[in-house]
XYZ file of C-alpha atoms in Angstrom:
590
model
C 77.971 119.662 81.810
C 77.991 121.419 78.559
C 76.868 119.007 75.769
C 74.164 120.229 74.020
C 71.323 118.200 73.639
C 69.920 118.016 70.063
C 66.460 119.479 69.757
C 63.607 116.972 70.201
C 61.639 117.788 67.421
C 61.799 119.463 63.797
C 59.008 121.899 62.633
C 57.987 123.092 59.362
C 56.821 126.034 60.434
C 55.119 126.780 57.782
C 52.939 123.882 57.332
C 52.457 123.986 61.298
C 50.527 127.253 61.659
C 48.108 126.566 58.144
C 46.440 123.377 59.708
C 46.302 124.377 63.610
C 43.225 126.898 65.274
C 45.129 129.461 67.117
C 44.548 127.970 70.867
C 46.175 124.760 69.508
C 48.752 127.026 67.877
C 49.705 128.581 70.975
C 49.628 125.527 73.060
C 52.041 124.218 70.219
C 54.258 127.428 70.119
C 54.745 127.477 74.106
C 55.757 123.496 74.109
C 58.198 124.268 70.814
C 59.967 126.891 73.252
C 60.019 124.649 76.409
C 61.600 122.304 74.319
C 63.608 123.951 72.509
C 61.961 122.997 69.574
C 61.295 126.152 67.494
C 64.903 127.091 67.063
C 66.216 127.215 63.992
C 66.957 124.173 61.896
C 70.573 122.509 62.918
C 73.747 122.067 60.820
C 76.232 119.428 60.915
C 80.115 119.553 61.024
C 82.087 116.760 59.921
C 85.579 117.329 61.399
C 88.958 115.972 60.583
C 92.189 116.715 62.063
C 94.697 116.094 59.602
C 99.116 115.499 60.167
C 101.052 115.011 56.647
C 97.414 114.310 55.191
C 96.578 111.313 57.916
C 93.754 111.863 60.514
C 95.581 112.270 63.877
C 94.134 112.350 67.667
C 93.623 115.871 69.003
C 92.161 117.394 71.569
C 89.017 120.012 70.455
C 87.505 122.995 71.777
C 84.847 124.140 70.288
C 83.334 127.403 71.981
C 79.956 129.364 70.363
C 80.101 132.981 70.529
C 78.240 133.144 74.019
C 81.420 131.226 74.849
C 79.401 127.799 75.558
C 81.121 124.643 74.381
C 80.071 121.535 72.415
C 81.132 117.901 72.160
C 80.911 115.715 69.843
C 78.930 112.928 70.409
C 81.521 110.572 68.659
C 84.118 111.807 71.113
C 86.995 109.486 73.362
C 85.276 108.426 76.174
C 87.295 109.181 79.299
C 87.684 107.350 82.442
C 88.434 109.352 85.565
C 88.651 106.351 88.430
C 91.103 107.033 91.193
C 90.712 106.029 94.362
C 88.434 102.977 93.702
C 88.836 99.894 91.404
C 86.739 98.526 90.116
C 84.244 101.864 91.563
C 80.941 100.909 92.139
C 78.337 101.013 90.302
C 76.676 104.079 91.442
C 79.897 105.822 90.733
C 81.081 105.191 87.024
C 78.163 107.314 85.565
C 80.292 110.050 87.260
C 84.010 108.979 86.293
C 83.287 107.798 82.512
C 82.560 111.153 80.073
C 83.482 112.477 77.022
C 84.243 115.941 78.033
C 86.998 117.311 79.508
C 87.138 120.132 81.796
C 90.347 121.633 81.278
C 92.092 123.333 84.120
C 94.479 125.305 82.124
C 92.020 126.844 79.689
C 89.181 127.018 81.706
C 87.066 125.439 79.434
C 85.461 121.822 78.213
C 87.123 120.456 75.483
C 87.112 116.596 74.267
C 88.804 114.364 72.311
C 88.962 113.151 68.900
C 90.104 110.091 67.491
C 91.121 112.036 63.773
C 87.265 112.702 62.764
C 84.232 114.020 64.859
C 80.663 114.975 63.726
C 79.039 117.257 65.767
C 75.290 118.509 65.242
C 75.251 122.021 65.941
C 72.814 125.326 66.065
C 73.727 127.866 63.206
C 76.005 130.718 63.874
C 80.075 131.219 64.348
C 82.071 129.132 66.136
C 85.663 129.206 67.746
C 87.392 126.590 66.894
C 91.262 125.239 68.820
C 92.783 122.275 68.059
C 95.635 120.708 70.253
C 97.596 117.775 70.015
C 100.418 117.672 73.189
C 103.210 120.400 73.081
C 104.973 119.614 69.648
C 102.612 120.838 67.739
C 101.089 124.482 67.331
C 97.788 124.940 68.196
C 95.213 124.963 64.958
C 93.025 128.056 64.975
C 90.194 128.193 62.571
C 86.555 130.015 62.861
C 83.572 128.137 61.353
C 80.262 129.061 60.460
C 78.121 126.487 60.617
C 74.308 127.078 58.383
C 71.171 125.644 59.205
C 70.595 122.538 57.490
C 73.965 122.409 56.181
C 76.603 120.174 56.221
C 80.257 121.700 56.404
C 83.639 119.058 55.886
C 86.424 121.027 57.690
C 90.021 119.563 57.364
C 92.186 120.938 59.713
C 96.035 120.141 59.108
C 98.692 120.214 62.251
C 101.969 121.359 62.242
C 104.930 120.762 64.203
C 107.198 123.404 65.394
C 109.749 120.482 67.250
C 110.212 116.931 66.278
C 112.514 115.619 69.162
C 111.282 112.236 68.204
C 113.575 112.695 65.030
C 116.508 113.177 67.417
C 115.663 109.895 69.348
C 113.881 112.109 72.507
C 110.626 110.158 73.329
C 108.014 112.217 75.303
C 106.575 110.282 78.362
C 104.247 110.843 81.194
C 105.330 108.823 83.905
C 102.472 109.202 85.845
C 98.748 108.128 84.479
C 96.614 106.050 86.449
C 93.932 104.770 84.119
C 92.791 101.291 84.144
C 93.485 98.441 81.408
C 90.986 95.129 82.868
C 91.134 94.131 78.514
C 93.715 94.136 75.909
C 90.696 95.612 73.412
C 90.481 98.687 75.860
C 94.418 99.681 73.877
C 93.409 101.490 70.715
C 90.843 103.522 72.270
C 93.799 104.691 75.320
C 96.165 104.790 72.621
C 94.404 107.317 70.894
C 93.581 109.302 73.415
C 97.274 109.303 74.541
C 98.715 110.401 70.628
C 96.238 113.203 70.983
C 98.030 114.743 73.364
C 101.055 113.713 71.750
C 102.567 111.104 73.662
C 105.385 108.684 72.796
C 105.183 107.192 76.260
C 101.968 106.339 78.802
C 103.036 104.635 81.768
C 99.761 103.309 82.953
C 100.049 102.793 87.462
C 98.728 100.126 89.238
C 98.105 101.223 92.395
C 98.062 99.936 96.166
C 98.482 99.876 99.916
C 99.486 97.874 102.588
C 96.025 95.975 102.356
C 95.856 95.519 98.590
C 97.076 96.525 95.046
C 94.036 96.812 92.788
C 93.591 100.249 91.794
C 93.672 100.988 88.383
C 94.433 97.924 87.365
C 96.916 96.777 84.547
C 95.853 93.383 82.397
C 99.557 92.374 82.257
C 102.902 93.749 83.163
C 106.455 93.539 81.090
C 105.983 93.213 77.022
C 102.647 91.178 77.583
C 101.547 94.768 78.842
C 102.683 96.510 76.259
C 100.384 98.094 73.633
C 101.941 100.036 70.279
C 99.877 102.508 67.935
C 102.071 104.537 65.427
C 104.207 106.459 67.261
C 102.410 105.821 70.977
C 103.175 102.859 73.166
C 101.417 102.289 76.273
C 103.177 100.692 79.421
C 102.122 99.078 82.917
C 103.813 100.104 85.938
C 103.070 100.568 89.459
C 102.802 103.407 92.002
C 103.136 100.663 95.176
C 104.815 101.105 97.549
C 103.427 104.513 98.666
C 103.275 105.556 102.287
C 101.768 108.623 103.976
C 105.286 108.995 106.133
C 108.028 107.833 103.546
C 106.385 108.820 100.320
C 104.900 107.619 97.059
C 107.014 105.485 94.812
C 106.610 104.463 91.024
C 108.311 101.925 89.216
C 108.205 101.959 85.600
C 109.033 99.075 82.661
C 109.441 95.990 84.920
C 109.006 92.048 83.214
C 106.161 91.450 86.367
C 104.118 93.741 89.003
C 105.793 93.535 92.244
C 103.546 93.316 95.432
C 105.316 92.277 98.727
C 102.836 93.823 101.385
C 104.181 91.774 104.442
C 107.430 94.198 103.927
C 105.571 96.993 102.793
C 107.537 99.853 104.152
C 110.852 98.034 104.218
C 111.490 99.903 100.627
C 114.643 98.265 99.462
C 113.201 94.784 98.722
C 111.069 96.915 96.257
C 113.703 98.000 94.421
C 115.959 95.098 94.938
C 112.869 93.291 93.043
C 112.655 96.086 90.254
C 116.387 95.826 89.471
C 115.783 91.902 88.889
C 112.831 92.282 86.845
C 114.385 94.806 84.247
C 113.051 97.977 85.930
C 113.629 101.270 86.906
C 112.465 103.002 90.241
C 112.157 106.377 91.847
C 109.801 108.905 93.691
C 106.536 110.231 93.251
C 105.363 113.946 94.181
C 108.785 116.410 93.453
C 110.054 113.916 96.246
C 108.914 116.596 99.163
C 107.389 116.236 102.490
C 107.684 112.331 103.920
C 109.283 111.574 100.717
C 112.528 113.407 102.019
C 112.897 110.526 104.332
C 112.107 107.557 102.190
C 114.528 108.986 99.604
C 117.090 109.756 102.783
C 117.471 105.891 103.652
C 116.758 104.614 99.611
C 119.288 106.902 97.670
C 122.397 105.422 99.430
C 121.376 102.262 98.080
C 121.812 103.555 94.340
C 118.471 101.751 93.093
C 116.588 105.392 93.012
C 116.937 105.932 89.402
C 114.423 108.788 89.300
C 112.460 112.007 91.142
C 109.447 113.519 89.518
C 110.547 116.958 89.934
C 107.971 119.272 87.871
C 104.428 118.667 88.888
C 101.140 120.340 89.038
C 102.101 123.089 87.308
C 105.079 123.355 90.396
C 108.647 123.010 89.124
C 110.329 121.599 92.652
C 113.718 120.991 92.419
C 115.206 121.793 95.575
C 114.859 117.932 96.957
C 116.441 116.829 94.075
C 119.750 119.244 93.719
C 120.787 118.187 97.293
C 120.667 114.571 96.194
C 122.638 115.949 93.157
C 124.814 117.181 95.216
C 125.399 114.286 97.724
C 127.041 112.578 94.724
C 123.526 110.584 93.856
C 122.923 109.614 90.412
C 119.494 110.329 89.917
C 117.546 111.805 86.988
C 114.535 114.475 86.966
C 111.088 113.070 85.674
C 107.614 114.707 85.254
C 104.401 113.206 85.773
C 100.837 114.459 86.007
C 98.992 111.887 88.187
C 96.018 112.143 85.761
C 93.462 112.249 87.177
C 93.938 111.612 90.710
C 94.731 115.563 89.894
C 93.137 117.854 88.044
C 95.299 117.403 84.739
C 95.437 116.671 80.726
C 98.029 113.508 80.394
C 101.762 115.278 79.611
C 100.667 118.329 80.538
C 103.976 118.154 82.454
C 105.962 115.103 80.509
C 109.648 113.883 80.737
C 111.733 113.343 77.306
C 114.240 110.724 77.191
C 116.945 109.875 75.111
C 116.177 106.439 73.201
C 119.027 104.428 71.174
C 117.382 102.736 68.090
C 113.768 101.869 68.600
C 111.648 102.501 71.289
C 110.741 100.111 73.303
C 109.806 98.849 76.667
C 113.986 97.616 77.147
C 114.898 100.976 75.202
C 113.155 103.485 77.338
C 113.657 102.375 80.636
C 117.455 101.937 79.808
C 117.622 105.649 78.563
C 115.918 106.510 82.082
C 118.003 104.305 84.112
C 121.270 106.375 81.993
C 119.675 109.234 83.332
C 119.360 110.830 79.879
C 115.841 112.755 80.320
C 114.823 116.709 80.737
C 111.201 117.990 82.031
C 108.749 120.464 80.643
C 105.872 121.620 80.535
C 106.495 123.051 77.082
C 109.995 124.017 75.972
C 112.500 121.743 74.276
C 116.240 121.631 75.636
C 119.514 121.204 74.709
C 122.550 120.845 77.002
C 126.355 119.900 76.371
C 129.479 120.243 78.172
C 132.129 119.603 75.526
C 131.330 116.318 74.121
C 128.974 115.070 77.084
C 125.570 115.654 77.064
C 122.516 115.216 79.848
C 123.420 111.768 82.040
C 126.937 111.678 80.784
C 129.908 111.980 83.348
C 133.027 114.408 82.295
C 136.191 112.864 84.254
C 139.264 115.607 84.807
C 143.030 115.175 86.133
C 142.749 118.554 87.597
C 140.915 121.193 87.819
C 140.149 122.629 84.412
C 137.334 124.552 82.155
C 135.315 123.569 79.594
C 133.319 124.812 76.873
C 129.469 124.609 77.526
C 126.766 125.229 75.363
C 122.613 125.022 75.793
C 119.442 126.570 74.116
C 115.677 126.388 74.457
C 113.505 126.182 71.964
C 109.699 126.719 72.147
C 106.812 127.890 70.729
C 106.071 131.469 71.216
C 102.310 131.354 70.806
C 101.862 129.441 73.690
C 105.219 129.807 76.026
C 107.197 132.846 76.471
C 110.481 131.829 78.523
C 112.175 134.703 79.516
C 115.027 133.382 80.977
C 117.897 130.440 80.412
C 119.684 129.222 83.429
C 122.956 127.645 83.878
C 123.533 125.653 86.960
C 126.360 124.482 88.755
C 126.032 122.652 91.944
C 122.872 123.975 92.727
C 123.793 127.364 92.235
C 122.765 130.135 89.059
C 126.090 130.667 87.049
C 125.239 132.117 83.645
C 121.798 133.371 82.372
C 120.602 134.648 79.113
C 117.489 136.984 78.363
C 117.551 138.150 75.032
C 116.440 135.515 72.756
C 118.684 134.939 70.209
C 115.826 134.110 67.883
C 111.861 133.751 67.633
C 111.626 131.329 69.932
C 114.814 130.409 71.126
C 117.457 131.514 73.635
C 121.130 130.068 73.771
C 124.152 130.214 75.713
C 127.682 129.279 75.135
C 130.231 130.048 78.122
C 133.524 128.258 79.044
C 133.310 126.997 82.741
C 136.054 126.402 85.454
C 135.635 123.671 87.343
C 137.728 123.324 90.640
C 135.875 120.586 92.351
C 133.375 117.521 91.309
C 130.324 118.861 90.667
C 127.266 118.814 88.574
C 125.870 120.804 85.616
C 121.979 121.430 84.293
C 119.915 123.714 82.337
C 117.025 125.082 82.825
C 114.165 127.605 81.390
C 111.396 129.562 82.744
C 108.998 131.840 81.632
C 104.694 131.950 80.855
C 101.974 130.077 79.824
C 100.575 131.887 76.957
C 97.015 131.978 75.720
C 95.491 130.412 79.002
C 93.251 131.345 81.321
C 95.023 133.091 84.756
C 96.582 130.914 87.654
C 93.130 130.293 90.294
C 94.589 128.403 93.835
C 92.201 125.570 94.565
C 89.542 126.544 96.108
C 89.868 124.171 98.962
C 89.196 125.233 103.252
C 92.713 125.625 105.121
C 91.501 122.566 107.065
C 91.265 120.454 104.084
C 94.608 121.069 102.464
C 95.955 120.066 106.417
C 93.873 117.081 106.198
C 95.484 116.488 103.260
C 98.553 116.917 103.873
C 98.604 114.088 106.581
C 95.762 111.788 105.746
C 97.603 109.766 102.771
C 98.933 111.866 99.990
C 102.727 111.239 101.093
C 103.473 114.262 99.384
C 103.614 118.232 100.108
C 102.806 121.430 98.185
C 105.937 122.851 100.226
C 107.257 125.734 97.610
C 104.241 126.183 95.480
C 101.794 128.235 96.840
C 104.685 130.691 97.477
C 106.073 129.874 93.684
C 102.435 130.460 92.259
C 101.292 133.131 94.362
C 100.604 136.097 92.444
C 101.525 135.038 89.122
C 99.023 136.764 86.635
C 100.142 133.987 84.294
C 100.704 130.153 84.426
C 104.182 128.961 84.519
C 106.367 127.645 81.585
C 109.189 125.274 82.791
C 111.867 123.153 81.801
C 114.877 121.514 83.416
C 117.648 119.091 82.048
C 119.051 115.865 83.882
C 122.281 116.473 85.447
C 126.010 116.166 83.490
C 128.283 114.957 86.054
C 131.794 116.273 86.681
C 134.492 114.135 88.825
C 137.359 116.427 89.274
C 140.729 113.806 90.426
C 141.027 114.732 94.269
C 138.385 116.290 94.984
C 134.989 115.153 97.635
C 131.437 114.716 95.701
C 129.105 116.005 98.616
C 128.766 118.859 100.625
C 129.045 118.562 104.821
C 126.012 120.855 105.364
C 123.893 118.230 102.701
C 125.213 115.256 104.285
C 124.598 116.668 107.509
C 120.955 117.921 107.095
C 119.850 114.256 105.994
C 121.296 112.406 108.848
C 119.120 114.760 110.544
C 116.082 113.847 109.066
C 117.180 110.021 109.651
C 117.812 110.847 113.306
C 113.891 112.421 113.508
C 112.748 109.303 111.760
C 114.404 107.067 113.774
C 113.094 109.017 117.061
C 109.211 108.773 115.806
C 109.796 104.672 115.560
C 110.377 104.840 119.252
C 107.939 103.330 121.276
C 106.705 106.081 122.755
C 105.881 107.798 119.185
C 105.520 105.071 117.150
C 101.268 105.312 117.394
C 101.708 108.450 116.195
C 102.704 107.539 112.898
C 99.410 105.476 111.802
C 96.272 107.412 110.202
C 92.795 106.201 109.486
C 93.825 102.599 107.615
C 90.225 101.640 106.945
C 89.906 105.095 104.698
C 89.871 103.498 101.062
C 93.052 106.022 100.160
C 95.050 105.559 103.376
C 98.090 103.431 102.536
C 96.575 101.078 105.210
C 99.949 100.865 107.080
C 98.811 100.029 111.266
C 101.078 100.118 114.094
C 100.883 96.393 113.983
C 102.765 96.644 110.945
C 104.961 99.291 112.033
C 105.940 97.429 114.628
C 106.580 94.277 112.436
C 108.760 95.918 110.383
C 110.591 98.163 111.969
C 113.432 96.334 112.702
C 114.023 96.354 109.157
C 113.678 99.977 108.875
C 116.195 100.831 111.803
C 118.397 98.880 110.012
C 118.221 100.537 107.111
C 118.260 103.711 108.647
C 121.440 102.840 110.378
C 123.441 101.883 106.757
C 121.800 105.031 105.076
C 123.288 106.925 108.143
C 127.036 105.375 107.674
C 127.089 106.280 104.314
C 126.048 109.948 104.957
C 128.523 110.144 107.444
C 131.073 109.121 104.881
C 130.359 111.752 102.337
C 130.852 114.130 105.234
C 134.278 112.934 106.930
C 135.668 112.844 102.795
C 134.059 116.674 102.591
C 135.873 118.221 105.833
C 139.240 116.295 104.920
């Protein structure tokens, strides 16, 4: 911890050493150093953070000049629970603080509700002021005298408002728990300060229960409005170590049909009734590749977090592009199952009129979203724009234009990327302004397809990429005993960098050329493979094999007994996913 106690005790000094004889004195003097008691007098700063003259939430750092930082002792309280709810007693001293130890700065910062005092030792100070990615970072140094009070106003400014173009920010992926409606203005606040338009707060569960982080109410009874920052409840339940994690956002009621538990489609037959809108955890990768190969054909996944952990991972994601699947990108930080701020990596989507709970899951379930981690995007192919579908007689071209825009104090994207089908097809380098780079290139299209943009580049003014510092045996253990997920890609995609990524990636505009097939064979082909090796380890002789520890508190708690329960269910729904895949390939060869 870093919080600096206040000193114990304050000394005239002066009026000290007149009345004391000198063994006294010195018995005095070496207690006023164990203490800390003999340093000089404190001052106080009374900070506000200040947005068209309003206090605002931020996030602080506040760093003395041996590089040591302070809190104030007025700060948001945070709540780290994850695995356990409600945790135990001996446990919340450790999840509730008010510091935060910031991964991507390397350094405790906390947050502020639009005014913090802080008591403080005299000297200079370094102080950074953040509030989410819209808004530049404040800079300021302060010198704080002893027995002094300084008032320090510090005003934000934007440098991107996609709120004014009806582009709500969202993290779709926060798992703190709500047990009391008056818990909402303190989460709220701590949500606007990182500049959120959207929390979606997830329940969480397993085959054996669904009480982690829990949610007071679901639909608009769960939904909580400050200013511009509305909370939601949603779920991350289903989630299995061998078909992946799942999250359902904006549904009327919480959904929690454990006797079916890995028979996904009731799930999202249930979300589609209640109003809501479904997809995958985790950049859909390692057993999530077959829970999306038997959901997708379905056409309820409306959703795959594909930019993650600092990992943009869209490889799992352009092959269900390209089988013809509608489904859009999302971003997420699991906060704080891992080490995160809330959207650090966010999804924006496209909101018509107000936002609300109804509004933002129908501008998700449109598939009208893009992912960051920083830069802002803009993407349109003649008059459609991200989630829209452009329908030709014949093969034709058309005129499409893109840009990012970002702030080049803290990102420096170096390239633009126009993709077709999966594949690079125009690029641009040179930025066409401070901050910007744009592209505007006519495009033939001889087949359906799909088109995207997306950005990459640095992480400025942060502290270098570190891999966790966890034993090989570990991350195995991991990888297996219930995260349902897979770091496959990143350690290769992070390895070496000397700086942290910058990344951004729009949703998909969809071309249907008249005549033409929507999938690839070799895509089509290459998931009824994975069916076929799914179907092959619910055999008999495997199925055992399948099962890990279900009495650890994070397995997903899914025994063979279950398994073998359900799995007629699941072969049958392995069998339709596999007709339909075997559709998209006899069209492709025709």
């Amino acid at each position: 911890m870093w919080y600096q106690p206040r000193s114990v005790l304050r000394l005239h000094r002066k009026a000290l050493l007149g009345r004391l004889p000198s063994c006294a004195l010195a018995l005095c003097l070496a207690s006023c150093w164990f203490l800390g008691a003999c340093s000089q007098p404190t001052g106080t700063l009374q900070l506000r953070v200040l947005h068209d003259g309003d206090t605002t939430p931020a996030r602080v750092e506040l760093l003395d000049g041996s590089g040591q930082a302070w809190v104030a002792s007025d700060a948001l309280p945070l709540t780290l629970e994850c695995l356990l709810s409600p945790p135990p007693d001996w446990l919340r001293p450790r999840i509730v603080s008010r510091e935060l130890q910031n991964p991507y700065t390397a350094t405790t910062q906390f947050y502020s509700g639009g005014a913090s005092s802080l008591e403080l030792p005299p000297g200079r100070y370094q102080l950074r002021v953040y509030k989410g990615n819209e808004f530049r970072v404040a800079k300021r140094v302060v010198e704080v005298e002893p027995e002094a009070e300084l008032s320090l106003d510090v005003e934000l400014e934007r440098w991107t408002d996609p709120g004014a173009r009806g582009w709500h920010s969202a993290d779709d992926h926060i798992h703190i728990s709500r047990y009391r409606i008056d818990q909402n203005p303190w989460l709220a606040s701590w949500m606007a300060a990182e500049g959120l338009h959207v929390a979606n707060l997830l329940q969480m569960g397993t085959a054996d229960q669904f009480t982690v982080t829990p949610q007071y109410a679901f639909g608009d009874a769960g939904v909580y409005r400050e200013s511009d920052t509305v909370l939601l409840s949603g779920q991350e339940h289903p989630r299995t170590h061998f078909l992946g994690h799942t999250i359902t956002l904006g549904a009327r009621e919480p959904i929690d049909l454990r006797d079916s538990y890995i028979f996904y489609e009731k799930f999202w037959r249930e979300s589609e009734r209640l109003g809501g809108v479904s997809g995958f955890a985790h950049l859909g990768q390692g057993p999530a590749n077959d829970g999306l190969a038997i959901s997708a054909p379905g056409g309820r996944v409306h959703f795959v977090e594909v930019l993650q952990f600092e990992y943009p991972g869209y490889a799992v994601w352009y092959e269900l592009l390209n089988l013809g699947f509608r489904i859009a990108p999302s971003a997420g930080t699991d906060f704080p199952c891992i080490p995160s701020t809330p959207g650090r990596e966010r999804v924006y989507v496209q909101v018509a009129g107000e936002l609300t709970r109804q509004s933002f899951v129908e501008g998700v379930r449109r598939g009208q979203t893009f992912v960051t981690n920083g830069p802002v995007l803009e993407l349109r192919a003649g008059s459609a724009g991200m989630g829209d579908e452009i329908r030709l007689d014949a093969p034709g071209s058309i005129r499409v234009t893109g840009s990012v825009h970002f702030d080049p104090e803290r990102d420096d994207v170096r390239m633009l990327e126009l993709v077709r089908g999966g594949e690079v097809i125009h690029s641009e380098v040179s930025p066409s302004a401070p901050g910007q780079l744009t592209l505007a290139v006519d495009v033939r299209l001889e087949r359906s397809s799909w088109l995207g943009l997306r950005a990459s580049g640095s992480k400025l003014d942060e502290a270098p990429y570190r891999p966790p510092d966890v034993p090989e045996w570990a991350l195995n253990l991991t990888s297996r005993f219930g995260a349902g997920w897979s770091f496959e890609g990143r350690d290769e995609y992070l390895a070496g960098m000397q700086l942290r990524p910058s990344a951004a990636h729009t949703a998909a505009i969809f071309v249907r050329v008249a005549g033409t097939p929507t999938a690839a064979p070799q895509t089509a082909g290459k998931w009824i493979a994975r069916l076929d090796e799914l179907e092959a380890r619910l055999k008999d002789a495997r199925i055992a094999q399948i099962p890990i520890w279900d009495w650890m508190p994070y397995s997903d708690g899914v025994s063979e007994q279950h398994l073998q329960r359900q799995r007629p269910a699941l072969l049958e729904a392995i069998a339709t996913a596999r007709a339909h895949y075997q559709t998209l390939e006899r069209e492709t060869v025709r």
